[in-house]
PDB file of C-alpha atoms in Angstrom:
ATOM      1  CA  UNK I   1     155.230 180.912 137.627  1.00 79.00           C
ATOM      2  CA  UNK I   2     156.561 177.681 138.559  1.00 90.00           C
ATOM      3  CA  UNK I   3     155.964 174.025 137.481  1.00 94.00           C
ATOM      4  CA  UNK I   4     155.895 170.876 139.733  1.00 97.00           C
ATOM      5  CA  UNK I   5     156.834 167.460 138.488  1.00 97.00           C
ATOM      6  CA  UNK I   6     157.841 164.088 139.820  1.00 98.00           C
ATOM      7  CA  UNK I   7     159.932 160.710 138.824  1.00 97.00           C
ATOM      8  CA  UNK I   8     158.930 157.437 139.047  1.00 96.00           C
ATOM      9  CA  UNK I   9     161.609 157.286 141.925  1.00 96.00           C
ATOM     10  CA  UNK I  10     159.409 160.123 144.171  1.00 97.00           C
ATOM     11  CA  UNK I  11     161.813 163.165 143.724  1.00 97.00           C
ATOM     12  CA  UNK I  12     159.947 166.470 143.089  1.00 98.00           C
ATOM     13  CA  UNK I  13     161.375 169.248 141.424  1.00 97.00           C
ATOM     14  CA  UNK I  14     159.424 172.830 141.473  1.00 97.00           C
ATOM     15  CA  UNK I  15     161.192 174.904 138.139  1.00 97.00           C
ATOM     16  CA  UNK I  16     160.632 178.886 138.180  1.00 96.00           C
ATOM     17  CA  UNK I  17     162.739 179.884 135.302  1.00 95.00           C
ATOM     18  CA  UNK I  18     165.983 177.893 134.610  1.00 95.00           C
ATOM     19  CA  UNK I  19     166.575 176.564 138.578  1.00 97.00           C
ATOM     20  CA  UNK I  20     165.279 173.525 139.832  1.00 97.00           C
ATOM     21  CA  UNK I  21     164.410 172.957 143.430  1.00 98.00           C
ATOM     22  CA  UNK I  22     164.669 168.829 143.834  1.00 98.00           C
ATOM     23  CA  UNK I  23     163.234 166.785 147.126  1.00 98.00           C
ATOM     24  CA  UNK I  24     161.341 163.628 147.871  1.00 98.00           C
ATOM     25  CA  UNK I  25     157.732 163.254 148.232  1.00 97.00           C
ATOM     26  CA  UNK I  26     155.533 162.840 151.006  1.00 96.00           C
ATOM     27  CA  UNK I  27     154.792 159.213 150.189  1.00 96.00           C
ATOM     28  CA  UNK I  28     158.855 158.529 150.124  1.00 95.00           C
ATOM     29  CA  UNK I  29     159.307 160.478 153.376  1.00 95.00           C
ATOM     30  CA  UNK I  30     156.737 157.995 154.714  1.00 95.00           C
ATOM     31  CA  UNK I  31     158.305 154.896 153.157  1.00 94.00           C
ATOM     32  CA  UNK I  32     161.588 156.210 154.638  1.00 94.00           C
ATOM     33  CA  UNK I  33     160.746 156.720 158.422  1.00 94.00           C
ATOM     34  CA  UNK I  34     162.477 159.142 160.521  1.00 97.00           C
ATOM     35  CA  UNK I  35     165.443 160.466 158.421  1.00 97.00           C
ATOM     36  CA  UNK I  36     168.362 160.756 160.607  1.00 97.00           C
ATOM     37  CA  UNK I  37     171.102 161.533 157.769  1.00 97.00           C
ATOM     38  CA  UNK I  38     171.372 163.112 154.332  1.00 97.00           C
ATOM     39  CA  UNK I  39     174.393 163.494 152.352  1.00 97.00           C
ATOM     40  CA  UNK I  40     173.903 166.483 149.895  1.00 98.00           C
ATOM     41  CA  UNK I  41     175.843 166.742 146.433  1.00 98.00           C
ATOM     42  CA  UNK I  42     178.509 170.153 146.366  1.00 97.00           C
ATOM     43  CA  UNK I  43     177.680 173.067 144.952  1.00 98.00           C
ATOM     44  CA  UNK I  44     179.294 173.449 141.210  1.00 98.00           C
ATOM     45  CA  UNK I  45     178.862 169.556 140.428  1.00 98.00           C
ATOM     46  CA  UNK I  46     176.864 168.668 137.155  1.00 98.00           C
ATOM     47  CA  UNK I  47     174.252 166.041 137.765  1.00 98.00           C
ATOM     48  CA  UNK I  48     172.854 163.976 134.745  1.00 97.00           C
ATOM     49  CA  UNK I  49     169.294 163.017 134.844  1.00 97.00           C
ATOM     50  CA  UNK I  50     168.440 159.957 136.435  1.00 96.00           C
ATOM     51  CA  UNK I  51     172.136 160.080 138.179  1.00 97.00           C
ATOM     52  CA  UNK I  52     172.659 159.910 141.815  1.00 97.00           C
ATOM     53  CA  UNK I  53     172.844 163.325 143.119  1.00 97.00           C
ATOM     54  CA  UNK I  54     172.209 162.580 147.380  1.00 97.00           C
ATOM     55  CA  UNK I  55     171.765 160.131 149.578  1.00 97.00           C
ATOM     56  CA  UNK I  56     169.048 159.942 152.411  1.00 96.00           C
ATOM     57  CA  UNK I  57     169.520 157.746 155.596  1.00 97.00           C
ATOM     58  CA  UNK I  58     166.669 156.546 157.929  1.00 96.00           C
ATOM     59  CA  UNK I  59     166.078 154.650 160.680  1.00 93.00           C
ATOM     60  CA  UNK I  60     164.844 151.927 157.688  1.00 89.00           C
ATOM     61  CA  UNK I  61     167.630 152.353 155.233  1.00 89.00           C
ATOM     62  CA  UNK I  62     169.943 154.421 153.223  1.00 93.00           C
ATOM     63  CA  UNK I  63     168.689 155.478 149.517  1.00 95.00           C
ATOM     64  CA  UNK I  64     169.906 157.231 146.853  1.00 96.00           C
ATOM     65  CA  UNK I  65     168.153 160.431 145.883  1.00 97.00           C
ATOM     66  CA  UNK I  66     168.426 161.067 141.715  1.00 97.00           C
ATOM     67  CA  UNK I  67     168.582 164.565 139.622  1.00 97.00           C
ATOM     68  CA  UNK I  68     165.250 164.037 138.135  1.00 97.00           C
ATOM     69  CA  UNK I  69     166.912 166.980 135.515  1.00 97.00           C
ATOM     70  CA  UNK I  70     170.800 167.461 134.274  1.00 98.00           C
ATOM     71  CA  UNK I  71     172.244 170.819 135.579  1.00 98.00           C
ATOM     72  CA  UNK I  72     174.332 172.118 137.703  1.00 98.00           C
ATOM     73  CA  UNK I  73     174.090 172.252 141.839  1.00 98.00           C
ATOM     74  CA  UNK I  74     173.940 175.545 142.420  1.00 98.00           C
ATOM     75  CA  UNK I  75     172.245 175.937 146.148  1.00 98.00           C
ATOM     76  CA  UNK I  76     171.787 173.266 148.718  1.00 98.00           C
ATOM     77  CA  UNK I  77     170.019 173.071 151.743  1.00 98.00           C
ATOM     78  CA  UNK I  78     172.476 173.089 154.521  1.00 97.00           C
ATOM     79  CA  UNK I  79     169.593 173.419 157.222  1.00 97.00           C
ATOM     80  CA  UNK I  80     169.319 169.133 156.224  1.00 97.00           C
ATOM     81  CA  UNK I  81     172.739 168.485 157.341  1.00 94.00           C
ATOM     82  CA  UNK I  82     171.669 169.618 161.128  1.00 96.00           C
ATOM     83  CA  UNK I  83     168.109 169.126 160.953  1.00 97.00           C
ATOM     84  CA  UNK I  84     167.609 166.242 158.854  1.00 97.00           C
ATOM     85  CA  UNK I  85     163.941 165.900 160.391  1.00 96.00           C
ATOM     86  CA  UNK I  86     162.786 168.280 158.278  1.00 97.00           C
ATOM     87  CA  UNK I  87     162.446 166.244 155.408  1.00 97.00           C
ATOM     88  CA  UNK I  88     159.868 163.937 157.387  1.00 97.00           C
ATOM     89  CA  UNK I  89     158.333 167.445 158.850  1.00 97.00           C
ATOM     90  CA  UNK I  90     158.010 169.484 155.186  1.00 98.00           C
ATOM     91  CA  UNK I  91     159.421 167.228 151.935  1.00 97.00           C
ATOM     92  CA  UNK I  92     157.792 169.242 149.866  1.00 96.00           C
ATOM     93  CA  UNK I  93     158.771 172.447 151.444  1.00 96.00           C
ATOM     94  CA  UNK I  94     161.499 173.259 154.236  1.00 97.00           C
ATOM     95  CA  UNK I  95     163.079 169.415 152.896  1.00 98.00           C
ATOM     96  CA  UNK I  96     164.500 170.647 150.197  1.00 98.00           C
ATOM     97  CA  UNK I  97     167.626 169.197 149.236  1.00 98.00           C
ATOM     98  CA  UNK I  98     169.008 170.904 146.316  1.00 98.00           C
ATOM     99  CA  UNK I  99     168.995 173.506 143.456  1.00 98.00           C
ATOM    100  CA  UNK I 100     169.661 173.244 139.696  1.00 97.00           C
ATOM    101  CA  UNK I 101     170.643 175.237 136.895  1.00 98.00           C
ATOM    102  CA  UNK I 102     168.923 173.483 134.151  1.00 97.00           C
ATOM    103  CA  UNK I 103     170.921 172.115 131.428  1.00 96.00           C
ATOM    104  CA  UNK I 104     168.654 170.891 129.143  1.00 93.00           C
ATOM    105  CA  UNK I 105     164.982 171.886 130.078  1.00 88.00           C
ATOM    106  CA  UNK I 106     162.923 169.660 127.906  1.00 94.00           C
ATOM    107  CA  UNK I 107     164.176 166.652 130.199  1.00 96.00           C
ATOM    108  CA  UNK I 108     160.839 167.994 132.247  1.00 94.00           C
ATOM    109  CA  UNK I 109     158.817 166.314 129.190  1.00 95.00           C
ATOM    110  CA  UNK I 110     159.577 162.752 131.121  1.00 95.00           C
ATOM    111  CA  UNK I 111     158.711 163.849 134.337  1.00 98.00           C
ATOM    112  CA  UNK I 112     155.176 163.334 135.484  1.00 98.00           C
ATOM    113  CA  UNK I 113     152.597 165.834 136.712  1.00 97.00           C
ATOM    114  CA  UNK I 114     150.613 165.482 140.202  1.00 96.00           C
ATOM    115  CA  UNK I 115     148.053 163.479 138.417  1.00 97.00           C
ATOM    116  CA  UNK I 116     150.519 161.338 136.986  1.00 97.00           C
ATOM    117  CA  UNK I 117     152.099 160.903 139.797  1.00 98.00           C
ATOM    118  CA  UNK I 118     148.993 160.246 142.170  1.00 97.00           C
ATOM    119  CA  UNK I 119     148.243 157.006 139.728  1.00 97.00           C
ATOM    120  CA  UNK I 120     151.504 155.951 139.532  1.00 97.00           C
ATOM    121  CA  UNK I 121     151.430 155.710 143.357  1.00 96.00           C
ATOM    122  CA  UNK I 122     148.448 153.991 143.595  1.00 96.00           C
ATOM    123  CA  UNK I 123     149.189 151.343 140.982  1.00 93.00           C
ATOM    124  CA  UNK I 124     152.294 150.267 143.245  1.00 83.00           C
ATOM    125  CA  UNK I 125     150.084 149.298 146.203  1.00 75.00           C
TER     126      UNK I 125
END
């Protein structure tokens, strides 16, 4: 069983167990544009929540991507640093950008849900 949750700053993470697979959400990928770069932390680095962990380049802008949970990189998704497309193609899926080994697993009481998150996209338009 897994469990999907999201930040305020529209990073998913899906959590089966104690690994964390982290992204951005649809809505970001369409705030982005075309993503044309991403720069992906290295496997073995700790990542606080909240701190940057990659950054994501588009034909808009460059942003920072954030751990929405503290652990350790332990997988990322190498198919991004050829095919960066596929975060506009599948964010929630094939975009990937990392995996976690949770550090401290009630951090996912701050995250939001999909409801959550729906209304805290809608208030911001």
């Amino acid at each position: 069983m897994s469990i999907v949750k999201y930040t305020k700053e529209h990073e998913w993470v899906r959590v089966e167990g104690d690994i964390a697979t982290v992204g951005i959400t649809q809505y970001a990928q369409e705030q982005l544009g075309d993503v044309v770069f991403v720069e992906l932390p290295v496997v073995g680095k700790g990542l606080n929540q909240n701190g940057e962990a990659a950054v994501v380049e588009s034909v808009k802008a460059a942003s920072d991507v954030y751990a929405p949970l503290s652990g350790e990189v332990v997988e990322v998704n190498s198919a991004l640093e050829s095919e960066p497309a596929l975060i506009n193609q599948d964010p929630e899926g094939k975009g990937w950008f990392f995996k976690l080994k949770l550090s401290a697993a009630a951090e996912l009481d701050d995250l939001m849900d999909s409801e959550g998150y729906k209304a805290f996209v809608e208030e911001q338009h």
